[in-house]
Coordinates of C-alpha atoms and ligand atoms in Angstrom, one line a residue:
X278 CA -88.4 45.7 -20.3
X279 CA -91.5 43.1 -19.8
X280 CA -94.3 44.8 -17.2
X281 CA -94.6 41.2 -16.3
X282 CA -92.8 37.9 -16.0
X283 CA -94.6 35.1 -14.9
X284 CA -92.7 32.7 -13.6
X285 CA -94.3 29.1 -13.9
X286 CA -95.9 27.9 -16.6
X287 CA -98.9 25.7 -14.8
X288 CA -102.6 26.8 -14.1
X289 CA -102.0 29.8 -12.0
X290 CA -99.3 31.0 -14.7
X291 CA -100.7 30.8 -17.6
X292 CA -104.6 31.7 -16.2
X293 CA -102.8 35.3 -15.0
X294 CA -101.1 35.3 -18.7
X295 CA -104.4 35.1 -20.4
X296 CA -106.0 37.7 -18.1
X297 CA -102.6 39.9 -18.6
X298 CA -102.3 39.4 -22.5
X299 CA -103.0 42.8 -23.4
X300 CA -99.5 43.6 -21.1
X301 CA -96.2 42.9 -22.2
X302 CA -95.4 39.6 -20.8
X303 CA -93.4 36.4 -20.7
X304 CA -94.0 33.2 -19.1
X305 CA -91.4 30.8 -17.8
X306 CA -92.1 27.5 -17.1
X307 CA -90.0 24.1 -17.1
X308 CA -91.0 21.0 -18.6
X309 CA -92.4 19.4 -15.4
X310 CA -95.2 20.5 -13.3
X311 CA -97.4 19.7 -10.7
X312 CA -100.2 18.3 -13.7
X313 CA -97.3 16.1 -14.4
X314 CA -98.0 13.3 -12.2
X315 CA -101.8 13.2 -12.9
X316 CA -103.4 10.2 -14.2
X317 CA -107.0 11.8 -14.7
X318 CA -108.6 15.0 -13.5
X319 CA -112.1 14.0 -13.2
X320 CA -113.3 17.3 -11.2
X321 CA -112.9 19.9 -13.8
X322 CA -115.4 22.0 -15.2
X323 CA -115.7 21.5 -18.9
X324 CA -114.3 18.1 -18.7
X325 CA -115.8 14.5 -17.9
X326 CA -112.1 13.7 -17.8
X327 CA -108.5 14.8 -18.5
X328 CA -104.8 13.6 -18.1
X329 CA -103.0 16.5 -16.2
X330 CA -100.0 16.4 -19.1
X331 CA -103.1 17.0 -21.5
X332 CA -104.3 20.0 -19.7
X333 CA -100.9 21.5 -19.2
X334 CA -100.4 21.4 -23.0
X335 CA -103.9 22.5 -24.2
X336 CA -103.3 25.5 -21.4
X337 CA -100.0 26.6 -23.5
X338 CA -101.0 26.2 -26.2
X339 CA -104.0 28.2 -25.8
X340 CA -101.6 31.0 -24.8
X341 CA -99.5 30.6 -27.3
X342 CA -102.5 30.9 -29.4
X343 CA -103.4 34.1 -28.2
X344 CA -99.9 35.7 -28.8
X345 CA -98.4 35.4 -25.3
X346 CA -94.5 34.3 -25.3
X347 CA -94.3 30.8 -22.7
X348 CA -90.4 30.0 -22.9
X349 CA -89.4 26.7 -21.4
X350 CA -86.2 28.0 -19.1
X351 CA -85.9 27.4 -15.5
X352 CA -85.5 30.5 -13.6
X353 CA -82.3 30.5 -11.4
X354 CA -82.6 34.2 -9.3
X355 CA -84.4 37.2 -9.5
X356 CA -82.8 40.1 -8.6
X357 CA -84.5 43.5 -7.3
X358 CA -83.0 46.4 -8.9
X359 CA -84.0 50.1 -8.3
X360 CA -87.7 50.1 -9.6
X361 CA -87.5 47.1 -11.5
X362 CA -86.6 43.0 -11.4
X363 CA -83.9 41.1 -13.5
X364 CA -84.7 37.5 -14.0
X365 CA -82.0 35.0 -14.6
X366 CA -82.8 31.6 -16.2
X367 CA -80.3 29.0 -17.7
X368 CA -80.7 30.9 -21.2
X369 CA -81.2 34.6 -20.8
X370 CA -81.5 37.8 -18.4
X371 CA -84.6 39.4 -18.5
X372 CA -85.8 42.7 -17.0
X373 CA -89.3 43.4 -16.4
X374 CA -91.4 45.7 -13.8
X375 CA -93.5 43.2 -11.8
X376 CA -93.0 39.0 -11.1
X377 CA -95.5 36.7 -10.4
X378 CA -94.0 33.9 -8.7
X379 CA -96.5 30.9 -9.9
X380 CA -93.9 28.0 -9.2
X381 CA -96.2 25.4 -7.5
X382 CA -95.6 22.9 -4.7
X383 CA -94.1 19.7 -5.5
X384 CA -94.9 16.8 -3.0
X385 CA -92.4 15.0 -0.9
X386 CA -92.3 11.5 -2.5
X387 CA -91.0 8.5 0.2
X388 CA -87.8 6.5 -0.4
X389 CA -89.6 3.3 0.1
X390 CA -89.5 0.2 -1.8
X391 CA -93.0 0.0 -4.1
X392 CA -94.0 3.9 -3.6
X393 CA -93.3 5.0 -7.0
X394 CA -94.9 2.0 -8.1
X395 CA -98.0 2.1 -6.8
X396 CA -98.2 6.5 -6.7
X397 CA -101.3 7.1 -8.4
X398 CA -102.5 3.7 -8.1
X399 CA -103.3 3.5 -4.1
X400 CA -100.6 5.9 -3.1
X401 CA -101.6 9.8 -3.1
X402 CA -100.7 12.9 -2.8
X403 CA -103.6 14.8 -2.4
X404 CA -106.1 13.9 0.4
X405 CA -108.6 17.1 -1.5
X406 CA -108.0 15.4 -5.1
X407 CA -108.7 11.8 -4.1
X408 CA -109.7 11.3 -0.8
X409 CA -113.2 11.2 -2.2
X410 CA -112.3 7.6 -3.8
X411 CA -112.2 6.6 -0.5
X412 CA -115.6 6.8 1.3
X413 CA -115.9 4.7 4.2
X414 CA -112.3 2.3 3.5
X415 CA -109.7 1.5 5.3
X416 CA -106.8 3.8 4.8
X417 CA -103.0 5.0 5.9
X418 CA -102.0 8.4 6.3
X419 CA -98.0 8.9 6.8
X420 CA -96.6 11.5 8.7
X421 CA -96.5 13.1 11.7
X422 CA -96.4 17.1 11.3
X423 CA -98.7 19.6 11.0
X424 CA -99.0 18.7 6.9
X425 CA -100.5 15.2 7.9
X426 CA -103.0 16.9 10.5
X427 CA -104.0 19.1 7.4
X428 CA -104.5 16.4 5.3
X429 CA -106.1 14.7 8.0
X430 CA -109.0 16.9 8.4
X431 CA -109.4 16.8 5.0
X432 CA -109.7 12.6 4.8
X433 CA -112.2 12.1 7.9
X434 CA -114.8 13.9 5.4
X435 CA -114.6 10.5 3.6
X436 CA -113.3 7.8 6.1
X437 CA -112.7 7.5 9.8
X438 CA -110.6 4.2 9.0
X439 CA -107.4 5.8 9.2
X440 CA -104.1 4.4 10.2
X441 CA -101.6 7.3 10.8
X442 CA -97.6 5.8 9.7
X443 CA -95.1 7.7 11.1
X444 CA -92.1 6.1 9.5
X445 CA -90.3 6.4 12.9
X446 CA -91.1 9.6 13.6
X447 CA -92.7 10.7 17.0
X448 CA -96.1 12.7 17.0
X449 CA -96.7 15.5 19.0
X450 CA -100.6 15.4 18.6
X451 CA -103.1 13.5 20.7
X452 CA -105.5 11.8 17.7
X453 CA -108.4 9.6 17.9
X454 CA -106.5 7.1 15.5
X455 CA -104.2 4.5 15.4
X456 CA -100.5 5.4 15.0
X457 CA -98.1 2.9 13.8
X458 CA -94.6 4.5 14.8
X459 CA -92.6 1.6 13.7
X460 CA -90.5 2.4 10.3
X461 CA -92.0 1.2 7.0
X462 CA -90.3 -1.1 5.0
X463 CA -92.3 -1.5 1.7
X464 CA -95.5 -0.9 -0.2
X465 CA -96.8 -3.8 -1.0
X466 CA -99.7 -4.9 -4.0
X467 CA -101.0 -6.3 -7.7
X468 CA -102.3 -3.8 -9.7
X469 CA -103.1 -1.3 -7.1
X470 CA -101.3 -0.8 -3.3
X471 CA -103.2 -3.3 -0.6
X472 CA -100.3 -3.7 2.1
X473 CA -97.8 -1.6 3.7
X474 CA -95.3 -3.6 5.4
X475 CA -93.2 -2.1 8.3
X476 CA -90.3 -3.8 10.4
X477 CA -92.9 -5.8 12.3
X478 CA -96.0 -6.3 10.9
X479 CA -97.9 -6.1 7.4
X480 CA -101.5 -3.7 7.4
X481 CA -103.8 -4.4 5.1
X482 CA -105.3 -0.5 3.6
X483 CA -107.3 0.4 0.3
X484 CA -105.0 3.5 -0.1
X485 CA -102.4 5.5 1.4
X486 CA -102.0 9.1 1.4
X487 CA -98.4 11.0 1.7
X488 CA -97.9 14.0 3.6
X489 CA -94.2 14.1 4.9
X490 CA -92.7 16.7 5.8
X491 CA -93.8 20.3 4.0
X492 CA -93.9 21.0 0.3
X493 CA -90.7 21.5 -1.1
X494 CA -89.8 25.4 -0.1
X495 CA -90.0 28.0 -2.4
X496 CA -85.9 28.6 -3.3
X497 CA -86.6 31.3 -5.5
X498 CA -89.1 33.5 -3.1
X499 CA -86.8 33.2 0.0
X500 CA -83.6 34.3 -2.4
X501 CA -85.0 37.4 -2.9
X502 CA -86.0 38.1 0.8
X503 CA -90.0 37.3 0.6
X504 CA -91.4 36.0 3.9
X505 CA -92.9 32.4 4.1
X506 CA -94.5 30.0 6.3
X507 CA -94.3 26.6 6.3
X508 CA -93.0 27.2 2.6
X509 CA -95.7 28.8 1.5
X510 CA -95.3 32.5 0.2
X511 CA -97.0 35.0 2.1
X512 CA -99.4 37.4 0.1
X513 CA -101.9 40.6 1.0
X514 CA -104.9 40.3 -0.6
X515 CA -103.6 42.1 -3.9
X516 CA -101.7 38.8 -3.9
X517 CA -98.7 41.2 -3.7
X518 CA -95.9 39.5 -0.9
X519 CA -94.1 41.3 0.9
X520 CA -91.4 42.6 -1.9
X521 CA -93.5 45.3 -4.1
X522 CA -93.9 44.2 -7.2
X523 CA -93.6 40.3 -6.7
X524 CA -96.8 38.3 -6.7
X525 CA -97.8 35.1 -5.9
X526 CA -100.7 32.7 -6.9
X527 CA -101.4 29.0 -6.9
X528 CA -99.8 26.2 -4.9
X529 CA -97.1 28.2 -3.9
X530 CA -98.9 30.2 -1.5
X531 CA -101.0 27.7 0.3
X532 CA -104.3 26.7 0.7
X533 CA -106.4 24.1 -1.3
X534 CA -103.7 22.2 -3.5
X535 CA -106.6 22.3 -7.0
X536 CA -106.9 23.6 -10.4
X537 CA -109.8 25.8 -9.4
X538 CA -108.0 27.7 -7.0
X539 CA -105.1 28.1 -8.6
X540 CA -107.2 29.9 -11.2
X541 CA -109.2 32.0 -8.7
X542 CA -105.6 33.1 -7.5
X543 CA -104.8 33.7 -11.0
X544 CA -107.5 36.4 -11.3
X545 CA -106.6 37.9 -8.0
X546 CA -102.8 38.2 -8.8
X547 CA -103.8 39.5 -12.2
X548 CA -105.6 42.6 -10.7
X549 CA -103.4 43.0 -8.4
X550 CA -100.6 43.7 -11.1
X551 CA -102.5 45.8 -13.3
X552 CA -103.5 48.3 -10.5
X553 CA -100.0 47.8 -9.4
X554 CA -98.5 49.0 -13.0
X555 CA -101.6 51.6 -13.0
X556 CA -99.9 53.5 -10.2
X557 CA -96.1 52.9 -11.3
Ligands
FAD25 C1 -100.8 13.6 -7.5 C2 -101.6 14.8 -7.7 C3 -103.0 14.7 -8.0 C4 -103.7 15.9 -8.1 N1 -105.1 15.8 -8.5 C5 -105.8 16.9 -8.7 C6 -107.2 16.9 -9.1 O1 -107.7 15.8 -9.4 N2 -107.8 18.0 -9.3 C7 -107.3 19.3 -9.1 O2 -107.9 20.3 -9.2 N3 -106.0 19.3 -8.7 C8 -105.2 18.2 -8.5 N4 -103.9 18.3 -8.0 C9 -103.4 19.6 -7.7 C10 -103.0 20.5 -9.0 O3 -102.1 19.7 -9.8 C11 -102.4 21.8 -8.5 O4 -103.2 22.4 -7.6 C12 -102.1 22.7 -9.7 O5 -101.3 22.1 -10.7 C13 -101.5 24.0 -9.1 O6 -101.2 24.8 -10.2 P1 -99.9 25.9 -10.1 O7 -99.9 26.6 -11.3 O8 -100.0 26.6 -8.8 O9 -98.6 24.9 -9.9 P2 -98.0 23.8 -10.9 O10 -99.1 23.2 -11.8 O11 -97.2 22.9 -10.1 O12 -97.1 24.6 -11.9 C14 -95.9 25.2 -11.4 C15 -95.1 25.6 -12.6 O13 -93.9 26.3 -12.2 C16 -92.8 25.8 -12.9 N5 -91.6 26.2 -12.1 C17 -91.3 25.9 -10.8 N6 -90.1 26.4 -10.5 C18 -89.6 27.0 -11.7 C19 -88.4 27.7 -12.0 N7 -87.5 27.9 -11.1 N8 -88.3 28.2 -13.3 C20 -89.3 28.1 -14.2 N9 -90.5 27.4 -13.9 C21 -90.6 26.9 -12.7 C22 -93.0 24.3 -12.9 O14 -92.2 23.7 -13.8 C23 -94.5 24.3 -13.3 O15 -94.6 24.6 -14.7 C24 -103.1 17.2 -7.9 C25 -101.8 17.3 -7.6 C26 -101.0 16.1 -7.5 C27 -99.5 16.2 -7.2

């Protein structure tokens, strides 16, 4: 019986890991992960730069390092028993007292000819990440939910030259912006994005940031019955949801989408187990 398994294998993961070594604990993680898609992380403390695959495997490996067990198996269920949790990946069945759910956010990306092409080059994900590369130019923001208001009061610290693309969609919200409703057909450039072309016209922008929809849900934490909203887990400030003995840190439970934070939630959660196996 583990007294934790952590379930995600990113910066929140293995950050509680290191603080929960002492514990008996696994990490589960899969081969992607939210650093995957990172060309450089250039706001890091310690670092003037580093790929996000780079990090990812100097974080495992620094765990492994210090003894802790990171298995790469996705998790398919976990199951509350009496006073404890059984974890089923597409290898084992594991048992263990407490779960931190650590499984990050993944973004929407668009079906639109040129997007994967030009994602990281002109095309973000992130308006906190890399809206600072934008100060003062001309950029697109698609969407029309509450996500792309978020991410829109996060841009306007940079640039007020926004374009809002809905893609077709209708917006509910009266903004001080243009909106171009009509669909979009393409992403257009050289080396980096310059155009987006929709049915009727073509819009010259220096970058264009995504925010369809909501982040993927979280399958896992609505299988086993924990409360979310707008798919991201609910925690107390224990970082303890709403199941005892489940936590949650990182992405998954909202809030600023960055490394830093993820680790501050990492702490959190980590205290939040120990006094939690403390009192079991
Ligand atoms: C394009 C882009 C640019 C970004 N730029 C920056 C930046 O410059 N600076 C910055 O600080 N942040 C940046 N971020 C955000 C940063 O990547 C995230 O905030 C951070 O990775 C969150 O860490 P996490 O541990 O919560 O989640 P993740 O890093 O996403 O890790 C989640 C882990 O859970 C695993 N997992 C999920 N489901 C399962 C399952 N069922 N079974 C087993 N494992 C599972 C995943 O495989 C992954 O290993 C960027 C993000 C994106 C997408």
């Amino acid at each position: 019986m583990f007294d934790c398994i952590i379930v995600g294998s990113g910066p929140a993961g293995i950050q509680t890991s290191l603080y929960l070594k002492h514990k008996n604990i696994l990490v589960l993680g899969q081969e992607t992960n939210g650093l995957n898609d990172l060309d450089l992380i250039k706001n890091l403390y310690g670092f003037d730069e580093i790929s996000g695959p780079e990090l990812m495997r100097r974080g495992i490996l620094s765990a492994q390092n210090q003894g802790i067990l990171v298995n790469i198996e996705s998790v398919l269920s976990i199951e509350k028993m009496n006073n404890h949790f059984k974890v089923i990946t597409t290898k084992n069945t594991y048992e263990t007292l407490t779960v931190l759910l650590a499984t990050g956010k993944p973004r929407i990306p668009l079906k639109k000819k040129g997007f994967l092409s030009f994602r990281g080059r002109g095309i973000h994900m992130c308006s906190s990440c890399d809206g600072f590369f934008y100060k003062n130019k001309k950029i697109a923001l698609i969407g029309s939910g509450p996500y792309m208001l978020e991410e829109l009061k996060v841009l306007e610290n940079f640039t007020t030259d926004i374009t809002i693309f809905t893609d077709g969609a209708d917006v509910d919200y009266v903004l001080n912006y243009p909106i171009v409703k009509e669909e979009i057909l393409e992403f257009i450039g050289e080396k980096r994005l310059n155009k987006i072309e929709t049915i009727n016209n073509t819009y010259e922008v220096f970058g264009a940031f995504c925010a369809v929809g909501f982040p993927q849900a979280n399958d896992l934490a609505l299988k086993l019955g924990i409360i979310t909203e707008n798919s991201n887990i609910i925690v107390d400030n224990n970082y303890e949801t709403n199941i005892k003995g489940v936590f949650a840190a990182g992405d998954c439970i909202g809030g600023m989408m960055q490394i830093t934070k993820a680790l501050n939630d990492a702490l959190g959660a980590s205290i939040g187990i120990l006094d939690y196996l403390r009192n079991i």
